[in-house]
Coordinates of C-alpha atoms (C1' of nucleotides) in Angstrom, one line a residue:
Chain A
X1 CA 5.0 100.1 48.2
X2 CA 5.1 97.4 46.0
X3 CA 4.8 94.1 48.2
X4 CA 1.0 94.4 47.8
X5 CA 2.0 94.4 44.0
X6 CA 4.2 91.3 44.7
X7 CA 1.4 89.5 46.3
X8 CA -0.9 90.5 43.5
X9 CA 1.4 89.1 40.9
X10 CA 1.6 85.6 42.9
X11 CA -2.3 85.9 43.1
X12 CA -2.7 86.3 39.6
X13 CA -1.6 82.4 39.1
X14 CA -3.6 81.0 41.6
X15 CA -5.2 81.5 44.4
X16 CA -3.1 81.0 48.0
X17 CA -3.1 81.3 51.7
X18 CA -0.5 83.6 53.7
X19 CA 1.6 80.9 54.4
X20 CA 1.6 80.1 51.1
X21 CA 2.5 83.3 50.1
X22 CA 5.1 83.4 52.6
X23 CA 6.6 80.5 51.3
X24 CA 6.9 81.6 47.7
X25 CA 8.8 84.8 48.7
X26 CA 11.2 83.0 51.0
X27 CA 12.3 80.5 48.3
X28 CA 12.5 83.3 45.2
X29 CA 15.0 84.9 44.4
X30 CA 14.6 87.5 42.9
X31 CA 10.9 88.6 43.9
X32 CA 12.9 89.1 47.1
X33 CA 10.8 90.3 49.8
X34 CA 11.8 89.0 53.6
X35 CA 9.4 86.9 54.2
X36 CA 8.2 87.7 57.4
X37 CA 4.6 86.9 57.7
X38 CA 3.7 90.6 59.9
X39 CA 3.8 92.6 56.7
X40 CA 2.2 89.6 54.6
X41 CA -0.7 89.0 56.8
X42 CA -0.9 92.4 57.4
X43 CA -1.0 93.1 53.3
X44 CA -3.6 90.5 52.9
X45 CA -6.4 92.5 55.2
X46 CA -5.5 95.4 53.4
X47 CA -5.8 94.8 49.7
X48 CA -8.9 92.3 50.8
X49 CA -10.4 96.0 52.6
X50 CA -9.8 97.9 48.9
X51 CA -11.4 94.7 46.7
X52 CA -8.3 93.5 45.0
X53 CA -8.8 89.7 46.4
X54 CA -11.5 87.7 47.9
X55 CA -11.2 85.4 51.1
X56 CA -12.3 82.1 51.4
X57 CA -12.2 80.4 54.7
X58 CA -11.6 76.6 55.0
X59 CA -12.2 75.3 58.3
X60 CA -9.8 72.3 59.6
X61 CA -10.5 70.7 62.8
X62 CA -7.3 69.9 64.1
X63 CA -5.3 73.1 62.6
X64 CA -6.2 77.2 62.1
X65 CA -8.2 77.1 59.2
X66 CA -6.5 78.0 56.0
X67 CA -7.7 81.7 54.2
X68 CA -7.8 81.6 50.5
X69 CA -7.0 84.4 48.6
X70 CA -7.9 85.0 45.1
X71 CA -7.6 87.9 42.8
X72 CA -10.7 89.8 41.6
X73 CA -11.2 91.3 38.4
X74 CA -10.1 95.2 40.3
X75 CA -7.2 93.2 41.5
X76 CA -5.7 92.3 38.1
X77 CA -6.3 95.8 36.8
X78 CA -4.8 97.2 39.8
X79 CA -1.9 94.9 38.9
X80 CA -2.1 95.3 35.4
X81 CA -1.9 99.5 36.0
X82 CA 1.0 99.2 38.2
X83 CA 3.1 97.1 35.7
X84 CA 2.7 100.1 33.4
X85 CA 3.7 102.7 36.0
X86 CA 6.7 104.2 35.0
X87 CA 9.7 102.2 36.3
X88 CA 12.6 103.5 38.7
X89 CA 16.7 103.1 38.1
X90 CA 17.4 100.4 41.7
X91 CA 18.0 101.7 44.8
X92 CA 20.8 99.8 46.1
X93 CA 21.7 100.1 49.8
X94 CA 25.3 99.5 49.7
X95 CA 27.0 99.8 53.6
X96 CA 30.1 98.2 52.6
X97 CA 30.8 101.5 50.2
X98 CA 29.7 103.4 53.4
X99 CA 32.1 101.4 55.7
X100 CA 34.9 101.8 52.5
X101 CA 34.6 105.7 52.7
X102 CA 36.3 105.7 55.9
X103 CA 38.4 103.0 55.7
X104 CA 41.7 104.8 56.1
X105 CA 42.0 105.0 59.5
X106 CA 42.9 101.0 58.9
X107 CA 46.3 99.4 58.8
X108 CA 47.0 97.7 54.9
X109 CA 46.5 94.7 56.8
X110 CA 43.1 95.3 58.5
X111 CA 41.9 97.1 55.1
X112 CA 43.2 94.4 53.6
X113 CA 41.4 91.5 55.9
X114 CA 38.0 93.7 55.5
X115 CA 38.2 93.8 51.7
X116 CA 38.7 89.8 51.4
X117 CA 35.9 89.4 53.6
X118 CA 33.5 91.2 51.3
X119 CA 34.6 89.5 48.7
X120 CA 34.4 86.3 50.3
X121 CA 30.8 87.1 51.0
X122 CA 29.8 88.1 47.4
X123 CA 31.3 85.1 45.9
X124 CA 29.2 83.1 48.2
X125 CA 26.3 84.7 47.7
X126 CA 26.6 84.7 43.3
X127 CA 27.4 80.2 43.9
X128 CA 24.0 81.1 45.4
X129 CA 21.8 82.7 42.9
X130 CA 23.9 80.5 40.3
X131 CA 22.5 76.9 42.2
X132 CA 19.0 78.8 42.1
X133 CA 19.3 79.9 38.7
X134 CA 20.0 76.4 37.6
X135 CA 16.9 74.7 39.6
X136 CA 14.5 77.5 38.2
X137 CA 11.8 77.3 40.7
X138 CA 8.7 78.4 39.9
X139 CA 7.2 80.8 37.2
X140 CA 4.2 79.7 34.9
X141 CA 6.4 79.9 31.9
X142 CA 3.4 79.8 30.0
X143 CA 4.5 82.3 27.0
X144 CA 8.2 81.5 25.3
X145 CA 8.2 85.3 26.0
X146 CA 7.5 84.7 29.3
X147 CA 10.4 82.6 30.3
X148 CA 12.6 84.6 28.3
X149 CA 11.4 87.3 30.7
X150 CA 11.9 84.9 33.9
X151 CA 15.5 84.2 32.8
X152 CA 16.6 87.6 32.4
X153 CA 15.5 88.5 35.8
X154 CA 17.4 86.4 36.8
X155 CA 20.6 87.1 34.8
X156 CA 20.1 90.6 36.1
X157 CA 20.8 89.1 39.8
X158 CA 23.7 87.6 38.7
X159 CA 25.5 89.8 36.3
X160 CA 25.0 92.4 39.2
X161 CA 27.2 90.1 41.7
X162 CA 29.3 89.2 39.3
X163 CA 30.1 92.7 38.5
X164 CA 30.7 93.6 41.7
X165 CA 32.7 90.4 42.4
X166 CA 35.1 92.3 39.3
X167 CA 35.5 95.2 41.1
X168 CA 35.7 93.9 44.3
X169 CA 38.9 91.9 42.8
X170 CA 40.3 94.7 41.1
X171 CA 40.1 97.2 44.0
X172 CA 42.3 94.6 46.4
X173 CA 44.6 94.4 43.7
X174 CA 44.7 97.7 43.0
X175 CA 45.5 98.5 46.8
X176 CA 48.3 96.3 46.7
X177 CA 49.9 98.5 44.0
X178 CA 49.1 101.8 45.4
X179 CA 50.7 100.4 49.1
X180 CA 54.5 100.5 48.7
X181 CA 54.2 103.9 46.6
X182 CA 52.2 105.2 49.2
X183 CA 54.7 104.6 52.1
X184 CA 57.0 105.9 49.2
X185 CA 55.3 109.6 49.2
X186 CA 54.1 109.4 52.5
X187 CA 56.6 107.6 55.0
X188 CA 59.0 110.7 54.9
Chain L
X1 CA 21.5 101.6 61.0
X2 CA 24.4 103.1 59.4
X3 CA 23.3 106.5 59.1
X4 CA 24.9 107.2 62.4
X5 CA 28.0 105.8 61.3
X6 CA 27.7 108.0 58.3
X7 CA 26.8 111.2 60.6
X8 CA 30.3 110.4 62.9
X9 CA 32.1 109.8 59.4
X10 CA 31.4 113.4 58.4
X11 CA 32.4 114.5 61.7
X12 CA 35.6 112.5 61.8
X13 CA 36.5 115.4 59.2
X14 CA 35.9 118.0 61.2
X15 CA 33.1 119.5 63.6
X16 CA 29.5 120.0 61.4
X17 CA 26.1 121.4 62.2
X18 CA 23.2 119.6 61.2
X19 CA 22.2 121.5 58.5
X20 CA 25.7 121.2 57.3
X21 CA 25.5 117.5 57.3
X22 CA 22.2 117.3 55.7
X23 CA 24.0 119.5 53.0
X24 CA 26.9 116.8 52.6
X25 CA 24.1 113.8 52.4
X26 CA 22.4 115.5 49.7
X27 CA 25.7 116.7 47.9
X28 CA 26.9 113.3 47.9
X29 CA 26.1 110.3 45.4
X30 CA 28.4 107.9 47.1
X31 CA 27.5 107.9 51.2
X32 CA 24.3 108.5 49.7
X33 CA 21.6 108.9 52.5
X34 CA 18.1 110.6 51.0
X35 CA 19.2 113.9 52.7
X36 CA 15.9 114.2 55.1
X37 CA 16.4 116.2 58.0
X38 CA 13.9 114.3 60.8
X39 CA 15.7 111.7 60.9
X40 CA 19.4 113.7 61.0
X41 CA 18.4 115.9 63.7
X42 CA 17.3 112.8 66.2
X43 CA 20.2 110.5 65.1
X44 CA 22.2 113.9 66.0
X45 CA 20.1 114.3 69.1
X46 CA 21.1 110.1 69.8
X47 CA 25.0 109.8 69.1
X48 CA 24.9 113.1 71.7
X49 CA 23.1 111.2 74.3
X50 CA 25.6 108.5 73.2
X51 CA 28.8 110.5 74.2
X52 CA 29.5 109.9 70.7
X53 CA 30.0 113.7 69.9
X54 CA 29.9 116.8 72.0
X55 CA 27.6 119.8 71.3
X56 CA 28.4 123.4 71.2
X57 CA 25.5 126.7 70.7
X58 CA 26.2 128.9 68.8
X59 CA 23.9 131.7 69.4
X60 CA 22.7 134.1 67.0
X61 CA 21.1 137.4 67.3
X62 CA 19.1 137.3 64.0
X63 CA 18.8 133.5 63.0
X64 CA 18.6 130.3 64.9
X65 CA 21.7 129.1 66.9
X66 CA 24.0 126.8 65.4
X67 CA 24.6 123.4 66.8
X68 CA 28.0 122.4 66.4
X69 CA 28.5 119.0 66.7
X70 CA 32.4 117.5 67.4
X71 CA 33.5 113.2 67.6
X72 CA 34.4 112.4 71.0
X73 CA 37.4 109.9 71.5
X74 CA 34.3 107.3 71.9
X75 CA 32.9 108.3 68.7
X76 CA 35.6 107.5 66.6
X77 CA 36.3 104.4 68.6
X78 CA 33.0 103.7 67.7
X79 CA 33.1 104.6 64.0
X80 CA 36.3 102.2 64.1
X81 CA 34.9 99.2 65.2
X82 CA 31.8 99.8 62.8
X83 CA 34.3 99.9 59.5
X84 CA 35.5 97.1 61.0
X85 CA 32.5 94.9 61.4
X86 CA 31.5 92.1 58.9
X87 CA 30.7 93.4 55.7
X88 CA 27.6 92.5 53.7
X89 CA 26.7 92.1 50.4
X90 CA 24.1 95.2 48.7
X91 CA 20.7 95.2 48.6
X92 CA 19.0 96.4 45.9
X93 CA 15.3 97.4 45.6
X94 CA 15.1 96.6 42.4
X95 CA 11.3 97.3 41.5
X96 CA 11.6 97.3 37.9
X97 CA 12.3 93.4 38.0
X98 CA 9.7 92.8 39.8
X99 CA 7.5 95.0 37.2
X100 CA 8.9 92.7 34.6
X101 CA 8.0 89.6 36.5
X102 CA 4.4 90.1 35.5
X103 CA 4.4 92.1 32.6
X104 CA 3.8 89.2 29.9
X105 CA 0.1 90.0 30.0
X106 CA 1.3 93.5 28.3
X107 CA 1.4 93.6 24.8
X108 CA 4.4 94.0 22.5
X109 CA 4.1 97.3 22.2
X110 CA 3.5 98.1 25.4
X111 CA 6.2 95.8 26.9
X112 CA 8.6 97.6 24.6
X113 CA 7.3 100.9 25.7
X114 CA 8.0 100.3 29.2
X115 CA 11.4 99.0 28.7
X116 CA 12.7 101.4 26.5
X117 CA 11.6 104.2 29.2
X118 CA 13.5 102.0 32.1
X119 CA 16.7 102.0 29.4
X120 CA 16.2 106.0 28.9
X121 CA 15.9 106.3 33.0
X122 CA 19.1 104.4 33.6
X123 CA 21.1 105.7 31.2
X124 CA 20.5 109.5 32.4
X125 CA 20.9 108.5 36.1
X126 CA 24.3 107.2 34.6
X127 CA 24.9 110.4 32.6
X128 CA 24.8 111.5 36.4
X129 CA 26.9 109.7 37.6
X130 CA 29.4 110.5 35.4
X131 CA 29.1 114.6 35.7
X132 CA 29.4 113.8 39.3
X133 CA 32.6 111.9 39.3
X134 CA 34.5 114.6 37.2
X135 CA 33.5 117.0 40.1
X136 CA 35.1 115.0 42.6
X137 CA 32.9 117.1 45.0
X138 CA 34.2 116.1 48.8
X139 CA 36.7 113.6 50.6
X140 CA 39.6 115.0 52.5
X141 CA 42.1 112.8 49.8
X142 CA 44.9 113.3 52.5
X143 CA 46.7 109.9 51.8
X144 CA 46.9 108.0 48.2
X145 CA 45.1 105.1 49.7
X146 CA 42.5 107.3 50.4
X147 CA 41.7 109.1 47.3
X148 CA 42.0 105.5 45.9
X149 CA 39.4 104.3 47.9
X150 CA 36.6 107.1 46.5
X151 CA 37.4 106.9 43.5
X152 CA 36.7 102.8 43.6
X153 CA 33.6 104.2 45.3
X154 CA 32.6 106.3 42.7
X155 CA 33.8 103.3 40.4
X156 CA 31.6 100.9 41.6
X157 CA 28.2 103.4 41.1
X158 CA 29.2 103.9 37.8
X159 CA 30.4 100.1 36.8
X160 CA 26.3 98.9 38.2
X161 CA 25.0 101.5 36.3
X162 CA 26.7 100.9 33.1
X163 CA 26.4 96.8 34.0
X164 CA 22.0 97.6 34.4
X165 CA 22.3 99.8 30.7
X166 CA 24.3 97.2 28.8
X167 CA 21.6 94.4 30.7
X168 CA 18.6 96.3 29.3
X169 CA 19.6 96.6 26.3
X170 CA 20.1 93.2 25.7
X171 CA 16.3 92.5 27.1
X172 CA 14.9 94.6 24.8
X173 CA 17.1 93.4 21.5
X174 CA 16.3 89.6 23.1
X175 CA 12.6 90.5 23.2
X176 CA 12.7 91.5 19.2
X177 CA 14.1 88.8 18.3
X178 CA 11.7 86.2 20.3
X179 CA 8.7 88.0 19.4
X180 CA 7.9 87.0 15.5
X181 CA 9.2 83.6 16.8
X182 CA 6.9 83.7 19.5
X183 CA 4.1 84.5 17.0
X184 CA 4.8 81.3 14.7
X185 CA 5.4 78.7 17.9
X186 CA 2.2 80.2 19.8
X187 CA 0.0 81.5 17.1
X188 CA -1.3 78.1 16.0
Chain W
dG1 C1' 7.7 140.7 45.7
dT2 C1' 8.8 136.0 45.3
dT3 C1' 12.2 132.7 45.5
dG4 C1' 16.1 130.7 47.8
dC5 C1' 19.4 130.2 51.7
dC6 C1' 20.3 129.7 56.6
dA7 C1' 19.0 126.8 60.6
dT8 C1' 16.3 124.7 63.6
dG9 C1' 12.9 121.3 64.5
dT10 C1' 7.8 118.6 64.9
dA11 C1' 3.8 115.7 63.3
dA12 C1' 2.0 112.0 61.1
dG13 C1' 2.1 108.1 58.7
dG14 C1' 4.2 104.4 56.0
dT15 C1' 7.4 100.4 55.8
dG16 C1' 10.2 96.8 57.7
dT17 C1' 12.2 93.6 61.3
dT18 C1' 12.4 90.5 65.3
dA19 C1' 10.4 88.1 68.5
dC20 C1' 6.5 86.0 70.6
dA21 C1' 2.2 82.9 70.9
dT22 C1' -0.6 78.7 69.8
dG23 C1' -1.1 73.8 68.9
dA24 C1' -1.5 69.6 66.3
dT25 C1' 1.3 66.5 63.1
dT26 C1' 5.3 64.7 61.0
dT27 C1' 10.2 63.6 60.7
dA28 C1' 15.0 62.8 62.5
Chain T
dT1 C1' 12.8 63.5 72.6
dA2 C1' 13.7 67.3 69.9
dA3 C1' 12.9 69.6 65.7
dA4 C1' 10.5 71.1 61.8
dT5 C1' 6.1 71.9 59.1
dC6 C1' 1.5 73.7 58.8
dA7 C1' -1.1 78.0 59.7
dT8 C1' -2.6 81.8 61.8
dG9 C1' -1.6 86.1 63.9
dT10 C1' 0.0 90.1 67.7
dA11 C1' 3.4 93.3 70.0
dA12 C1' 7.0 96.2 70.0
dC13 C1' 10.1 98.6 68.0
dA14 C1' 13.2 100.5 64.3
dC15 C1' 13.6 103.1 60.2
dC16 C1' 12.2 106.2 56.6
dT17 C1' 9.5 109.7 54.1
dT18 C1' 6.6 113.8 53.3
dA19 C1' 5.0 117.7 54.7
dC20 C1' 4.6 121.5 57.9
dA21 C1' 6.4 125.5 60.9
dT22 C1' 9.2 129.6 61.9
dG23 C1' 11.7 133.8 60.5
dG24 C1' 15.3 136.9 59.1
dC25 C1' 18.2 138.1 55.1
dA26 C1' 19.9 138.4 50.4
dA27 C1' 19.3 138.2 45.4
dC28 C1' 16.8 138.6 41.1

DNA sequence: GTTGCCATGTAAGGTGTTACATGATTTA
DNA sequence: TAAATCATGTAACACCTTACATGGCAAC
């Protein structure tokens, strides 16, 4: 698991609440995590049970009172250990490829319709991560290494999309070459 | 979940066990699915209840009986309307990146370290890939369009792949040359 | 004689999602 | 007057992973 990481690395700027936390997740990008407070909440107890963070509690009279979490000392090392871990290739869940694979039974028009709709969707979604890359959100930037760090995460995102935006292109083109040959070989 | 729809997929080829099937998700880069059986045997055990597929026992005198599983009409109804349904874009885990989001309290050396082994991981997962594709392991391949459409599958693995090596690389030649700078701006 | 293949499954636990619940304050 | 924001959390369920269990047969 590597939310708990996640919420260690927003820790390790400042100290914050779960809603806080629960904020910064929703609006980044690409520390993307869902953002649905039952696994936040429930992360909090958890590394607050193994020492990681401390809690403060702020009463407020006419609201829940806030919890303030902040890293301790175990909790940056714990960090600092897992940045170190030996990283993975991405696991990308990719149902469209799944839904692709047995396409056939389509018509060239529904295949056809399906296809433009993916792409559709991807284009939308890299105008996305391009109007977020612009506004740069948050980061401490403190280091110029830092930022340059911060800015190829995100160029990661967004070569990604834009790759697959490519291939998305040149596989709908590419069908409407093989078509007519098809019912060439096939038809009879 | 789409591991169902992948499970009638299969089928829609031709009548499978579930050891078969567990076979095909572990043979298979593309419909990749991590090849467990727990959760096979119970989606199995589900599209039955489902009317999805039927079930024939195959008894055996010296092993345990074979459950042959075969799509009902409702099944690939089913499987129709799913390849049909609004596609969305991929979601990657991408872990790494999220290492990277707090790894400017490594040092150079270490930075470099980790990168370099996230380059060497890639790059053999795409060495992988590759092997893989000259196989050309499964798919019926009964029409053009279809052999068309895996091999734009298999495309599409390979083009991320190759799109996350070139990426890295970049980081880690940005990174040498930012450093010294980084030294002069930052050092005093 | 140990490993691997065939073939079924269970147990236990971790991870992730959606929806529900409260209740005051601010904004449209 | 309806909604969104602040701030906490619970309940129920869906999904996913690892490990365990059985037991004969073939290959090395």
């Amino acid at each position: 698991m590597s939310l708990q990481h996640a919420i260690l690395g927003f820790l390790s700027w400042k100290p914050l609440t779960g809603y806080e936390l629960k904020k910064m997740f929703a609006d980044s990008v690409t520390v993307y995590w869902s953002g649905n407070n039952n696994q936040i909440y429930r992360t909090l107890l958890d590394i607050h049970k193994k020492g990681f963070v401390t809690k403060e509690v702020q009463h407020q009279d006419d609201a829940p009172s806030r919890k303030i979490y902040t890293i301790t000392e175990a909790g940056l090392e714990e960090l600092r250990s897992w940045v170190l871990s030996p990283p993975e290739v991405p696991q990308l869940k990719h149902t469209f490829l799944i839904q692709l694979s047995w396409a056939d039974q389509l018509s060239d028009d529904e295949l056809d319709h399906l296809i433009s709709s993916y792409e559709d969707e991807v284009h939308v979604h890299l105008l996305m991560l391009r109007k977020q890359a612009e506004v740069k959100t948050m980061s401490p930037e403190r280091t110029q290494r830092e930022r340059y760090l911060w800015d190829m995460i995100m160029q990661n995102w967004i070569v990604m999309y834009e790759t697959e935006l490519q291939w998305v292109r040149q596989l709908r083109h590419g069908l409407g070459d093989t078509t007519p040959e098809r019912k060439h070989n096939d038809g009879h």
